[in-house]
Structure formats: C-alpha cells, structure tokens
PDB file of N, CA and C and ligand atoms in Angstrom:
ATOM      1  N   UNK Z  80       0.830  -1.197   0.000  1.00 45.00           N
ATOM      2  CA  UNK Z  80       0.000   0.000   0.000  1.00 45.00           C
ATOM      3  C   UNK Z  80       0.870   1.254   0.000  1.00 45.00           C
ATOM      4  N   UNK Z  81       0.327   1.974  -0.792  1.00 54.00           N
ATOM      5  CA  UNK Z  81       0.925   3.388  -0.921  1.00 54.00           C
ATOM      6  C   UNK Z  81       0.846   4.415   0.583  1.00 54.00           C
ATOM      7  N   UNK Z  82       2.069   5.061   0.819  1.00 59.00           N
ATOM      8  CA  UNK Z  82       1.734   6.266   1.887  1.00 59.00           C
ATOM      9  C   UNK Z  82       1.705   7.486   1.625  1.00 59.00           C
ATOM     10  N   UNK Z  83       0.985   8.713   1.917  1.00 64.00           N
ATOM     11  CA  UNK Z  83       1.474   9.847   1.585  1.00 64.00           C
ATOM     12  C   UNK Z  83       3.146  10.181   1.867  1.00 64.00           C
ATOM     13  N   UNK Z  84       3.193  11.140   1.536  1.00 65.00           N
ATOM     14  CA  UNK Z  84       5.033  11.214   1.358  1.00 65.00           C
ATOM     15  C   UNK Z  84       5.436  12.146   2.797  1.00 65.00           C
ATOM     16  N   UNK Z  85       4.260  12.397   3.510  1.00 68.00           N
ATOM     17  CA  UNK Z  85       4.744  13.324   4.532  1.00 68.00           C
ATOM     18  C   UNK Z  85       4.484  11.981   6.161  1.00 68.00           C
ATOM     19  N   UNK Z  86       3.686  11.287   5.662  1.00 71.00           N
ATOM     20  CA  UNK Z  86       4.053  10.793   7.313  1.00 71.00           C
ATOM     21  C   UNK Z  86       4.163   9.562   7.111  1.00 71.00           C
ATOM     22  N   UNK Z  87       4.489   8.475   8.429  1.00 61.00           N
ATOM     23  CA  UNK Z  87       5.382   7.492   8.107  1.00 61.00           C
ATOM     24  C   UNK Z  87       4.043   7.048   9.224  1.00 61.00           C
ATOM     25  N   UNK Z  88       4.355   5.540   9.849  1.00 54.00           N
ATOM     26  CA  UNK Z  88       3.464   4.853  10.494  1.00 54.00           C
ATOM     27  C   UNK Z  88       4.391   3.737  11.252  1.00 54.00           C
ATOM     28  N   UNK Z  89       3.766   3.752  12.439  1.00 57.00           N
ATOM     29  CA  UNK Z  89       4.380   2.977  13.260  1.00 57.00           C
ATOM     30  C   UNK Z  89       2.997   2.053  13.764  1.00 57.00           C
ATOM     31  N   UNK Z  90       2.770   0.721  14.144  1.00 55.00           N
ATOM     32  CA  UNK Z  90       2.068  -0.394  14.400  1.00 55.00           C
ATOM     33  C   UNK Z  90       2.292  -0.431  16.354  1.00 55.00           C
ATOM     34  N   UNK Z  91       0.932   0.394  16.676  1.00 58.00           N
ATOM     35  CA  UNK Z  91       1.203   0.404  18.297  1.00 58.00           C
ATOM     36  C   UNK Z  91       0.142  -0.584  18.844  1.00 58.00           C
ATOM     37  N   UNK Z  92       0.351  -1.153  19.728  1.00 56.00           N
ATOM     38  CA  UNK Z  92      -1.069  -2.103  20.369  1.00 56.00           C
ATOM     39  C   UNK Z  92      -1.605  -2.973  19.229  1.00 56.00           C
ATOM     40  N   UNK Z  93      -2.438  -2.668  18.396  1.00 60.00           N
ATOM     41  CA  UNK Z  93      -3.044  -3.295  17.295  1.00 60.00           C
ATOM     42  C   UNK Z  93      -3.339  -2.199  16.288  1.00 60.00           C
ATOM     43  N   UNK Z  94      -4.282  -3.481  15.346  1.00 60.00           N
ATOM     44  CA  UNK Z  94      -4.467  -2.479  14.129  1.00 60.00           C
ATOM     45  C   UNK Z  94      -5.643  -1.171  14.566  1.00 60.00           C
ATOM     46  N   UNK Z  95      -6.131  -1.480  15.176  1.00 62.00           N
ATOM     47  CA  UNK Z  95      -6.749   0.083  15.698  1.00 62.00           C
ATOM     48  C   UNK Z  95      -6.339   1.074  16.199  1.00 62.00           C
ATOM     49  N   UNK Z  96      -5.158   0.676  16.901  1.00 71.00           N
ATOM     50  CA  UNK Z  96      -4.614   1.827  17.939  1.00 71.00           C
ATOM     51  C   UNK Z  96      -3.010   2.506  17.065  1.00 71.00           C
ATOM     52  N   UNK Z  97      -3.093   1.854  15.506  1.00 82.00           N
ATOM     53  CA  UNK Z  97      -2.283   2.034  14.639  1.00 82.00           C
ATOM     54  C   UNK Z  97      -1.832   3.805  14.585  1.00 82.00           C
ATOM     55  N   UNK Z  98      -0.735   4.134  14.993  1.00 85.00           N
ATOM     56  CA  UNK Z  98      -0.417   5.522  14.859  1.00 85.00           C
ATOM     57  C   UNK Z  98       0.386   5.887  13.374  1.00 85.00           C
ATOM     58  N   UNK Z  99       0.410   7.202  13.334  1.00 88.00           N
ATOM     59  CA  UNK Z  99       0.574   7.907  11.803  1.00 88.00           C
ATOM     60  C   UNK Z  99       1.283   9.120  12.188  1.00 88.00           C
ATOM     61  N   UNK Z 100       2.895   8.819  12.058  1.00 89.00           N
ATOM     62  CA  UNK Z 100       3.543  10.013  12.444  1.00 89.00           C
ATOM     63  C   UNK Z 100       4.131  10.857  11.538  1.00 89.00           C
ATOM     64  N   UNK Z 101       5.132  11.847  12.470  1.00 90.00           N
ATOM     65  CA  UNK Z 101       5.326  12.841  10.773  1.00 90.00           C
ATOM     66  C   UNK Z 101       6.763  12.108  10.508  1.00 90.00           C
ATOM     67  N   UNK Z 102       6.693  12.070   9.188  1.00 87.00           N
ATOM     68  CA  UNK Z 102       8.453  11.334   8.247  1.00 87.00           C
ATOM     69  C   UNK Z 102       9.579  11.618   9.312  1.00 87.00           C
ATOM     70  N   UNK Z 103       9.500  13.196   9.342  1.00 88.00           N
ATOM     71  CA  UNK Z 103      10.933  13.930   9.603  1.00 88.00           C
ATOM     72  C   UNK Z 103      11.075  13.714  11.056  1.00 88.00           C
ATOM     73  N   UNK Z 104      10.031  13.974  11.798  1.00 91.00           N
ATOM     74  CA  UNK Z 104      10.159  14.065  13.250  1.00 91.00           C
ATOM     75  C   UNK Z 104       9.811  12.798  14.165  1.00 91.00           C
ATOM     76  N   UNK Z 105       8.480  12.229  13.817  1.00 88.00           N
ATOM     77  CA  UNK Z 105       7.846  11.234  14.398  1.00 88.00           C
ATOM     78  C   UNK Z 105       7.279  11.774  15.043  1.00 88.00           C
ATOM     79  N   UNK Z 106       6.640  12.941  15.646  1.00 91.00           N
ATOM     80  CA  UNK Z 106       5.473  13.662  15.828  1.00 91.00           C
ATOM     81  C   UNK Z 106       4.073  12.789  15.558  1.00 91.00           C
ATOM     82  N   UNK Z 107       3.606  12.528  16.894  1.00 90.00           N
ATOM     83  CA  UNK Z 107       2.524  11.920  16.338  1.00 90.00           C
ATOM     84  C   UNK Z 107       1.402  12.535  15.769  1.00 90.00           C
ATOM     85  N   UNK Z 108       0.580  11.919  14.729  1.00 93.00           N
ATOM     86  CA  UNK Z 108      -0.293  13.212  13.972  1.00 93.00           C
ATOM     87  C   UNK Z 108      -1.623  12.244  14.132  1.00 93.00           C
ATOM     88  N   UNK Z 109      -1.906  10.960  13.631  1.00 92.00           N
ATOM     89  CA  UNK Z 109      -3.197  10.843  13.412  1.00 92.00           C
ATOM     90  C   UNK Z 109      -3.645   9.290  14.040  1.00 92.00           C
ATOM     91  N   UNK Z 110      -4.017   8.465  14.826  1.00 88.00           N
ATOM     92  CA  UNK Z 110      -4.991   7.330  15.035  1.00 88.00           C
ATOM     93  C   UNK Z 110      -5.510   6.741  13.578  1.00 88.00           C
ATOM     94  N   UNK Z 111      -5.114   5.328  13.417  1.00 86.00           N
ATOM     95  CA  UNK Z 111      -5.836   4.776  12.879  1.00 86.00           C
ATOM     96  C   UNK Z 111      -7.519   4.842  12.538  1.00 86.00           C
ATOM     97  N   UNK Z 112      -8.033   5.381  13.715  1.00 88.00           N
ATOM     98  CA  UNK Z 112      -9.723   5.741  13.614  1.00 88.00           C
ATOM     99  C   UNK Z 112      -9.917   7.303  12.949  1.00 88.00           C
ATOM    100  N   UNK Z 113      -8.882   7.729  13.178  1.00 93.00           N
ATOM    101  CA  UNK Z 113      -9.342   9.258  12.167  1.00 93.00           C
ATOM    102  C   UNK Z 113      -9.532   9.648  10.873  1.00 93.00           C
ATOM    103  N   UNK Z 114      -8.794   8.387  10.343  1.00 92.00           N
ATOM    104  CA  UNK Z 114      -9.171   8.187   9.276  1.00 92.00           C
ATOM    105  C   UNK Z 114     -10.107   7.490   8.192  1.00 92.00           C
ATOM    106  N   UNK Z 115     -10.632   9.026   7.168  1.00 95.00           N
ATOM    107  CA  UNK Z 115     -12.125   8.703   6.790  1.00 95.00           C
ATOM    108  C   UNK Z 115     -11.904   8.006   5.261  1.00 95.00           C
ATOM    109  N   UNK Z 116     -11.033   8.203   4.499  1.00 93.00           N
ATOM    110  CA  UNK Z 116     -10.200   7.955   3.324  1.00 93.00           C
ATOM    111  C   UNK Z 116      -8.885   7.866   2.897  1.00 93.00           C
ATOM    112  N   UNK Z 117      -8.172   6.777   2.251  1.00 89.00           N
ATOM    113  CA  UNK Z 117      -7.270   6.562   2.077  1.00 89.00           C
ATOM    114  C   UNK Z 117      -7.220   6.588   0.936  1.00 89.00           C
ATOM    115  N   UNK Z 118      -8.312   6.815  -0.074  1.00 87.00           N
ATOM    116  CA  UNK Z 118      -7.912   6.835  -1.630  1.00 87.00           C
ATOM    117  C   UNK Z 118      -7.872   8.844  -1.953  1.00 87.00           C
ATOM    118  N   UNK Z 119      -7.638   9.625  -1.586  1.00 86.00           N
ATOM    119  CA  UNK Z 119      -7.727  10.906  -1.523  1.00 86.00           C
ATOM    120  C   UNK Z 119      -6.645  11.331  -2.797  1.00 86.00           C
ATOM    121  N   UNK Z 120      -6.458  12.177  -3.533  1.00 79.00           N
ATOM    122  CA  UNK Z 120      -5.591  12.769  -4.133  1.00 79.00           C
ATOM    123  C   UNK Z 120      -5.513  13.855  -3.830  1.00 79.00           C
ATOM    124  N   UNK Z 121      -3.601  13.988  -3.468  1.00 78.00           N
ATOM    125  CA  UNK Z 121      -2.995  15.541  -3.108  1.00 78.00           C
ATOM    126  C   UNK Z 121      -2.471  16.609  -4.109  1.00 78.00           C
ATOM    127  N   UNK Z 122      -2.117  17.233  -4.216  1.00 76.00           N
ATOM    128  CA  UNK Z 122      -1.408  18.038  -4.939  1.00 76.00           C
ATOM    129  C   UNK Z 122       0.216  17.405  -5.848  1.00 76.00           C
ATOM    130  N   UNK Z 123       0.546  16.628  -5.072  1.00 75.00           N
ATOM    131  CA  UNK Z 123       1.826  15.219  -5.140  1.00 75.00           C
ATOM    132  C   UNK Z 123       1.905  14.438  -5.142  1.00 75.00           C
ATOM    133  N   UNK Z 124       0.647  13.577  -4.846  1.00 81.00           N
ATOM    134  CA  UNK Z 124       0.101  12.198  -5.023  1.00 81.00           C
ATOM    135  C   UNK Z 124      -1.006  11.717  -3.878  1.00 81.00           C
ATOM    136  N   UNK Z 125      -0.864  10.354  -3.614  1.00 85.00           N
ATOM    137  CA  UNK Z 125      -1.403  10.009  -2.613  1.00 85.00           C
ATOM    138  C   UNK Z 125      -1.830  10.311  -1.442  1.00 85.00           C
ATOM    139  N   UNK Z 126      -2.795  11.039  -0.942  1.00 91.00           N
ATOM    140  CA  UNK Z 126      -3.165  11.466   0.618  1.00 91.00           C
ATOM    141  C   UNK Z 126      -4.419  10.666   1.591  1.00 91.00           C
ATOM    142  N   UNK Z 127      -4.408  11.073   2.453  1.00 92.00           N
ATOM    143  CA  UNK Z 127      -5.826  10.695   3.634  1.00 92.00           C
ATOM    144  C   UNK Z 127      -6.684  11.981   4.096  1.00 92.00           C
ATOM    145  N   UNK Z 128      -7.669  11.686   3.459  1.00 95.00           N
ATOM    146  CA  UNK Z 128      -8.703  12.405   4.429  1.00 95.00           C
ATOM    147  C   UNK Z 128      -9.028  11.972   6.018  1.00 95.00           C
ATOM    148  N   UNK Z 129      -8.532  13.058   7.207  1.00 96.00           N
ATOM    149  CA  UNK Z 129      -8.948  12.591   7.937  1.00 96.00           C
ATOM    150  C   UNK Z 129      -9.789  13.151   9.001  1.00 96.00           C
ATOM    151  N   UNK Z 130     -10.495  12.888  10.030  1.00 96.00           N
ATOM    152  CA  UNK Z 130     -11.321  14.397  10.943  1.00 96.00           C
ATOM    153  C   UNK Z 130     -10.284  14.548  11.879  1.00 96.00           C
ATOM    154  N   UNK Z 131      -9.376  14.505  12.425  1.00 95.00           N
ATOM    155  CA  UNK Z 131      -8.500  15.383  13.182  1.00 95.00           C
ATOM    156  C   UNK Z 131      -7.240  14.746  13.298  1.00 95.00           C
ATOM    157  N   UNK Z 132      -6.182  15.884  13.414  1.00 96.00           N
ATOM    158  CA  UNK Z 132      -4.432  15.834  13.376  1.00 96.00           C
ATOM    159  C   UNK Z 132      -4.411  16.473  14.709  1.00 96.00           C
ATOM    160  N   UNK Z 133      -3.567  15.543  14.958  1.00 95.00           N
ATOM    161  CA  UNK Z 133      -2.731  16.155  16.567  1.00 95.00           C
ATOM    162  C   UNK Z 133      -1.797  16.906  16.128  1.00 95.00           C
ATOM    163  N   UNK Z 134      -0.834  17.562  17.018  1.00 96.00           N
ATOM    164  CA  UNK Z 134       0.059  18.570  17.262  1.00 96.00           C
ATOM    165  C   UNK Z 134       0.454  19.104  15.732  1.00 96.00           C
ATOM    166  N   UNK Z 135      -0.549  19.979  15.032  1.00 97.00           N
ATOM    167  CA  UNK Z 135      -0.228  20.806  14.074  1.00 97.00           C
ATOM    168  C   UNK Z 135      -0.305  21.713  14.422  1.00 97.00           C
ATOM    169  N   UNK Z 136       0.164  23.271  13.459  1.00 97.00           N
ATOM    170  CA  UNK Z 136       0.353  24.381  13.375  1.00 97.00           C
ATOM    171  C   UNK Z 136      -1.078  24.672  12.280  1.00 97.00           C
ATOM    172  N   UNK Z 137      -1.832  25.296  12.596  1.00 97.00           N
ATOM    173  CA  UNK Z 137      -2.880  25.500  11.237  1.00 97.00           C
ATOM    174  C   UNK Z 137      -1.755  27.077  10.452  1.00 97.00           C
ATOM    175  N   UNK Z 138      -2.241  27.283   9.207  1.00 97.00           N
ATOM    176  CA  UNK Z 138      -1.659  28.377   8.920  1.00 97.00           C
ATOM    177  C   UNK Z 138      -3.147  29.386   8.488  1.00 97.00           C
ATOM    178  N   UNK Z 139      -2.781  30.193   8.069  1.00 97.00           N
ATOM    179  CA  UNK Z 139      -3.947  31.405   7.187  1.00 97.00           C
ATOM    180  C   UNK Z 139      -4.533  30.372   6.104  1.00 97.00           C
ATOM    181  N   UNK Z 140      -5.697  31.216   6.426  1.00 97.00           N
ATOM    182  CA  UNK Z 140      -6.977  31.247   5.414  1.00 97.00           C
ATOM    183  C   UNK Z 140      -6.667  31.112   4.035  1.00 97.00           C
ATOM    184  N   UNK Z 141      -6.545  30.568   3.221  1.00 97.00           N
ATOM    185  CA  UNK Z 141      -6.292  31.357   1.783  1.00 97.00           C
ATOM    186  C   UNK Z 141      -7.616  30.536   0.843  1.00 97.00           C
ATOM    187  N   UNK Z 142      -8.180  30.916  -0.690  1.00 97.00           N
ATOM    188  CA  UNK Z 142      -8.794  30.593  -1.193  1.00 97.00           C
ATOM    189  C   UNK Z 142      -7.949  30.056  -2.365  1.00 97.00           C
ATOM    190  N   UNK Z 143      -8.387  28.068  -2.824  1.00 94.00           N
ATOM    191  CA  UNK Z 143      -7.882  27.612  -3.684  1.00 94.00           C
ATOM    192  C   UNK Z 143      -8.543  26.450  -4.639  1.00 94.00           C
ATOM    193  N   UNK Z 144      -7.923  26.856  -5.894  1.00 92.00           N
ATOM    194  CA  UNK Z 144      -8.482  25.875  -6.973  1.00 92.00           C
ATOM    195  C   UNK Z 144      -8.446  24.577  -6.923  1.00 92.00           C
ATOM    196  N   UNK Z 145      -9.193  23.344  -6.634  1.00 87.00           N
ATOM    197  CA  UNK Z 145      -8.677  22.385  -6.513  1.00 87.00           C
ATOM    198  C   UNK Z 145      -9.561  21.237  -7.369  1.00 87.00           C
ATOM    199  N   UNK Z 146      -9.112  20.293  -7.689  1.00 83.00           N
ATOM    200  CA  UNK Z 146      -9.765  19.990  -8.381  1.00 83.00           C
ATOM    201  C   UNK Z 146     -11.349  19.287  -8.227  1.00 83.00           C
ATOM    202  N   UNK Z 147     -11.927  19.524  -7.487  1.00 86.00           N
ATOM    203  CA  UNK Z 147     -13.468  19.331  -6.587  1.00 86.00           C
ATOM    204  C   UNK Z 147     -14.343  20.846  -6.916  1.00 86.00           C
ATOM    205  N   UNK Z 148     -13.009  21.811  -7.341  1.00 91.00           N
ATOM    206  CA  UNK Z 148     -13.691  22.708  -7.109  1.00 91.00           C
ATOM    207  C   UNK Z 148     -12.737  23.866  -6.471  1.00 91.00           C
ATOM    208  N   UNK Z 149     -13.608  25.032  -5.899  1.00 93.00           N
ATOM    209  CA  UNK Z 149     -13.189  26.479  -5.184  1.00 93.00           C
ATOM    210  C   UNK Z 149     -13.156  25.736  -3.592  1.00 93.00           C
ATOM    211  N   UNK Z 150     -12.548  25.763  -2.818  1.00 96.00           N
ATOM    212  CA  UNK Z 150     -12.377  25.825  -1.569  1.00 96.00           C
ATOM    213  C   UNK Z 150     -11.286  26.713  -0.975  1.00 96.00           C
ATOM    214  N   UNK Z 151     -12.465  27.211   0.253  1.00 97.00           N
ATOM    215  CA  UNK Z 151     -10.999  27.832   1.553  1.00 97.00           C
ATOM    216  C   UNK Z 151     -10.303  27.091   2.308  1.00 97.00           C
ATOM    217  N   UNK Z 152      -9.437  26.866   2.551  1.00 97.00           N
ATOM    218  CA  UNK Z 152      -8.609  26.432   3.070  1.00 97.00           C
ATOM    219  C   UNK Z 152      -7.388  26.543   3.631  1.00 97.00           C
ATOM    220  N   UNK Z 153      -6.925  25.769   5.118  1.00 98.00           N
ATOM    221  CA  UNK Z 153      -5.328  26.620   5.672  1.00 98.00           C
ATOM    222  C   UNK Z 153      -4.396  25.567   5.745  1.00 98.00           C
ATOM    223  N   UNK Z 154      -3.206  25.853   5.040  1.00 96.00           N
ATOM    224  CA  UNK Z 154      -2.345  24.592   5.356  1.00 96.00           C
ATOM    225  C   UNK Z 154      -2.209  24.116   6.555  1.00 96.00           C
ATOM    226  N   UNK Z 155      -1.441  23.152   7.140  1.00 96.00           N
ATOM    227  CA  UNK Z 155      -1.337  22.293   8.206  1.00 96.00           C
ATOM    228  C   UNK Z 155       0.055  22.411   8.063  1.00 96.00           C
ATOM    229  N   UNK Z 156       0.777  22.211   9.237  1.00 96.00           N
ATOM    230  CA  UNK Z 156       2.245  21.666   9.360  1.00 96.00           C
ATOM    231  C   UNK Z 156       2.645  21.523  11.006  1.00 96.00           C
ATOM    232  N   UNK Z 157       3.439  20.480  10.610  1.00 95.00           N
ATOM    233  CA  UNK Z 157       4.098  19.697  11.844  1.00 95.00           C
ATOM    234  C   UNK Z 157       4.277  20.912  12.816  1.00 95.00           C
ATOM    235  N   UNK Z 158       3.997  20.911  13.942  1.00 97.00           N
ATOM    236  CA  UNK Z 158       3.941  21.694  15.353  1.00 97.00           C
ATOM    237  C   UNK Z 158       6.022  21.497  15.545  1.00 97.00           C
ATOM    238  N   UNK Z 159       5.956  20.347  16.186  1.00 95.00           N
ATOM    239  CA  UNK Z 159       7.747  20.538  16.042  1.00 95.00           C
ATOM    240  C   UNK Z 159       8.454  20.736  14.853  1.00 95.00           C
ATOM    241  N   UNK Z 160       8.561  20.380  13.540  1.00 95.00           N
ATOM    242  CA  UNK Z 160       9.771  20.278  12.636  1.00 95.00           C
ATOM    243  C   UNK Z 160       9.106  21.471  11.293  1.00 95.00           C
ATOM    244  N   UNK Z 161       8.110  22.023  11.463  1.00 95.00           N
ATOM    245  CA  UNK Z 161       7.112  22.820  10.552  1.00 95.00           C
ATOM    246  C   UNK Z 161       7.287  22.253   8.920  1.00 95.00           C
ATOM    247  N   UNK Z 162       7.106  20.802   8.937  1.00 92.00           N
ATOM    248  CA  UNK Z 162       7.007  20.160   7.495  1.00 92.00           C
ATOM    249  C   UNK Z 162       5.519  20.601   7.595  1.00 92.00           C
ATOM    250  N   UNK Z 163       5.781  20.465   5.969  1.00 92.00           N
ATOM    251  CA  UNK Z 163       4.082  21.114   5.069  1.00 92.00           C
ATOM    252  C   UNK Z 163       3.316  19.523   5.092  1.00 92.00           C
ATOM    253  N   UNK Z 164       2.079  19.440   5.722  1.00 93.00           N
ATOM    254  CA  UNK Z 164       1.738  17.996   5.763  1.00 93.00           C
ATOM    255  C   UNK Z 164       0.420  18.345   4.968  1.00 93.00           C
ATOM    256  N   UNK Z 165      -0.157  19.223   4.632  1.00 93.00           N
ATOM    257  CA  UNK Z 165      -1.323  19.311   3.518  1.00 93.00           C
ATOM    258  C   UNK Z 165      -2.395  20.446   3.931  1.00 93.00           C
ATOM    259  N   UNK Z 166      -3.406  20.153   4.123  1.00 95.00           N
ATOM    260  CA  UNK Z 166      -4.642  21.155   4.474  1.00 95.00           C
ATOM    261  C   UNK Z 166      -5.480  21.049   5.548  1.00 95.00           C
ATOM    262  N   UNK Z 167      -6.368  22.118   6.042  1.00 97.00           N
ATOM    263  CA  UNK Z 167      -7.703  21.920   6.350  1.00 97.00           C
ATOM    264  C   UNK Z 167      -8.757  22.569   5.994  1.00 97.00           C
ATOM    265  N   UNK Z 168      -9.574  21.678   5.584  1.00 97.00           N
ATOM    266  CA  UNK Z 168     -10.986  22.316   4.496  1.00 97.00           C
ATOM    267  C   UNK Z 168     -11.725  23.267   5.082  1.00 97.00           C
ATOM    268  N   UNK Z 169     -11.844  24.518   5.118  1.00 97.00           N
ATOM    269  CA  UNK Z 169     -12.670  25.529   5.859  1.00 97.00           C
ATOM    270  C   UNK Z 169     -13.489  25.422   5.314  1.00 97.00           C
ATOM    271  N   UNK Z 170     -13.796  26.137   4.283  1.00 97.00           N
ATOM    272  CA  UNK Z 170     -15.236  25.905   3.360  1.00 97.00           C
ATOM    273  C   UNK Z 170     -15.140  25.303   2.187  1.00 97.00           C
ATOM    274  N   UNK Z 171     -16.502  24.784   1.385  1.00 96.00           N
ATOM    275  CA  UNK Z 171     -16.234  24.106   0.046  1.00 96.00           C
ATOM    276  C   UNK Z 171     -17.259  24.779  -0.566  1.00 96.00           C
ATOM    277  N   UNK Z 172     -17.324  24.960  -1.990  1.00 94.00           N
ATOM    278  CA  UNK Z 172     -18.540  26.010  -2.646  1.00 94.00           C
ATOM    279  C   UNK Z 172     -19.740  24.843  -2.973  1.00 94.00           C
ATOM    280  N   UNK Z 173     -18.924  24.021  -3.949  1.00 93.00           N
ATOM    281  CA  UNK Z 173     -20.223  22.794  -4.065  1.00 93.00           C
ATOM    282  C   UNK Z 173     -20.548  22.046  -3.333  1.00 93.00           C
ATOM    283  N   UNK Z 174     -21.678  21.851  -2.932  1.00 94.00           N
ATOM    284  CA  UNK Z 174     -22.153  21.201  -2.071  1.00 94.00           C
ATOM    285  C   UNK Z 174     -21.912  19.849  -1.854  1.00 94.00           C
ATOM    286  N   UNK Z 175     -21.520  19.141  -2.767  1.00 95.00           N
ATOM    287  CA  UNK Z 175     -21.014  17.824  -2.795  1.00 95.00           C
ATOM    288  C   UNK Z 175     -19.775  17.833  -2.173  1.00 95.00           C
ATOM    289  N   UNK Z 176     -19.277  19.046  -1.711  1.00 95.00           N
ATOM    290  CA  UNK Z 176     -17.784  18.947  -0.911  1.00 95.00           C
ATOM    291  C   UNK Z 176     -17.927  18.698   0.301  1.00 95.00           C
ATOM    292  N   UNK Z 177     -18.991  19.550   0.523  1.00 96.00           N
ATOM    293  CA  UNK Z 177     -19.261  20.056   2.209  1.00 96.00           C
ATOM    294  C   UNK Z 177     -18.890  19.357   3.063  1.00 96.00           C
ATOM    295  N   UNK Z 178     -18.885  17.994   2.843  1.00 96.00           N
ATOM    296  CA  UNK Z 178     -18.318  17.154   3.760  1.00 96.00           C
ATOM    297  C   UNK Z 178     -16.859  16.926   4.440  1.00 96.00           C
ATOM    298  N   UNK Z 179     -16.529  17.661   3.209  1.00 96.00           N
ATOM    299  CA  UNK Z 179     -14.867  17.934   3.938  1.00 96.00           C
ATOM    300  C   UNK Z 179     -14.661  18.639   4.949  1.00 96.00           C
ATOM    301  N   UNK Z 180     -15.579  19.679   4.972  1.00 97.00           N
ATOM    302  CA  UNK Z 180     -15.109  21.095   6.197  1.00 97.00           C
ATOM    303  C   UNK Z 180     -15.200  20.532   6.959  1.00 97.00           C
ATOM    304  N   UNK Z 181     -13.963  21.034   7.565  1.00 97.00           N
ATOM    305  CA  UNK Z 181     -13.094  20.877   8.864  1.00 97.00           C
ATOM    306  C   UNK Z 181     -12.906  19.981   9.233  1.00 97.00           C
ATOM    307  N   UNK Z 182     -12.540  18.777   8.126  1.00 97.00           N
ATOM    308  CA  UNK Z 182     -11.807  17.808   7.367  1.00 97.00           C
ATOM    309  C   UNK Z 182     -10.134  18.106   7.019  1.00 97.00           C
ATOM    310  N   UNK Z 183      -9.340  17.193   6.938  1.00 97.00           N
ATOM    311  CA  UNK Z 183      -7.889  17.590   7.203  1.00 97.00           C
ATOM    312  C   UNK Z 183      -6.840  16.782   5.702  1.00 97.00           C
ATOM    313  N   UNK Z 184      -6.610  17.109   5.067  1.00 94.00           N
ATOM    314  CA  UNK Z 184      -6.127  16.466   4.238  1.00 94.00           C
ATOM    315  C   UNK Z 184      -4.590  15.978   4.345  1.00 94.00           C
ATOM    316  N   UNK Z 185      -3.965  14.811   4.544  1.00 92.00           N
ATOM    317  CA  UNK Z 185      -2.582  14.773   5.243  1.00 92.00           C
ATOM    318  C   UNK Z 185      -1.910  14.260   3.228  1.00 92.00           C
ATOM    319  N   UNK Z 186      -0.640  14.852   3.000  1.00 87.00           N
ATOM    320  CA  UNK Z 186      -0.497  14.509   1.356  1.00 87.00           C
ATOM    321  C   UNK Z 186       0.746  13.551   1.839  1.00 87.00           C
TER     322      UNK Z 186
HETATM  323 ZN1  LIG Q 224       7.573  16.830  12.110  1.00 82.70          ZN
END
C-alpha cells in the first residue's frame, strides 16, 4: 500500500490503535480511527482524508483551486519540525464537498 510522502506509520497495540507520524520528526499526527479515506488525491500524489491531526500548526486562510472545485482552506504543518503535511478544508462552494469542512487532508 501506498503512503502519503509526509508521514510514516508505526504499528502500536493493534491495528486500531495504529499511529501515523510525521516522516521527519515522528510527531505523532493521526490514530488509525481518524481516518475517513485513504484513496484521496494531493497536490503530489497520494493522501488521507482525515477528521483530526494532533500537534499541528494551522496556517492562514487562503482561497484555492482544486480539483473538486473552489475551496478555503489553511495549510497544516508539523507543530515541532514545521514540514508542510497538507490542508484543512474551511469551506467548500459545491455542495457535494461540504463534507470535507473541517476535514484535514494529510499529502
Ligand atoms: Zn515533524
């Protein structure tokens, strides 16, 4: 199976309690249960949609083209090592997005 290129994974307790850390640091970022999708496409390839990241930095607001569509959105990055780990969906215009907001995209 493919990983995004920003975090790496370590096998804790079992497959549920499966953690998802960052590459560079090992910062832990996400639980096996936070995640809502694994077939996601990033800007660089392969990503996860997930509903919440531990110890990030959110950044500014900005508005971007993507391919779903117009969404707002603020990058994410690692709290210790400030790697760029992807997004979080503030708003989506089409309604078929909506489900993302405040949804986290890890690439
Ligand atoms: Zn890091």
């Amino acid at each position: 199976m493919r990983h995004p290129n920003t975090i790496s994974y370590v096998n804790y307790l079992n497959d549920r309690h499966t953690i998802y850390s960052c590459i560079h640091c090992n910062t832990n970022l996400i639980y096996q249960d936070d995640i809502i999708s694994k077939g996601f496409q990033g800007q660089t390839g392969p990503a996860f949609l997930v509903y919440k990241v531990n110890n990030i930095k959110i950044g500014v607001k900005e508005k971007r083209m993507l391919l779903t569509g117009m969404h707002t959105i603020a990058e994410i990055s690692c709290i210790l090592c400030h790697h760029k780990l992807g997004w979080k969906y503030i708003h989506a215009v089409e309604s078929s997005q909506k489900f993302k907001e405040n949804k986290y995209i890890l690439e």
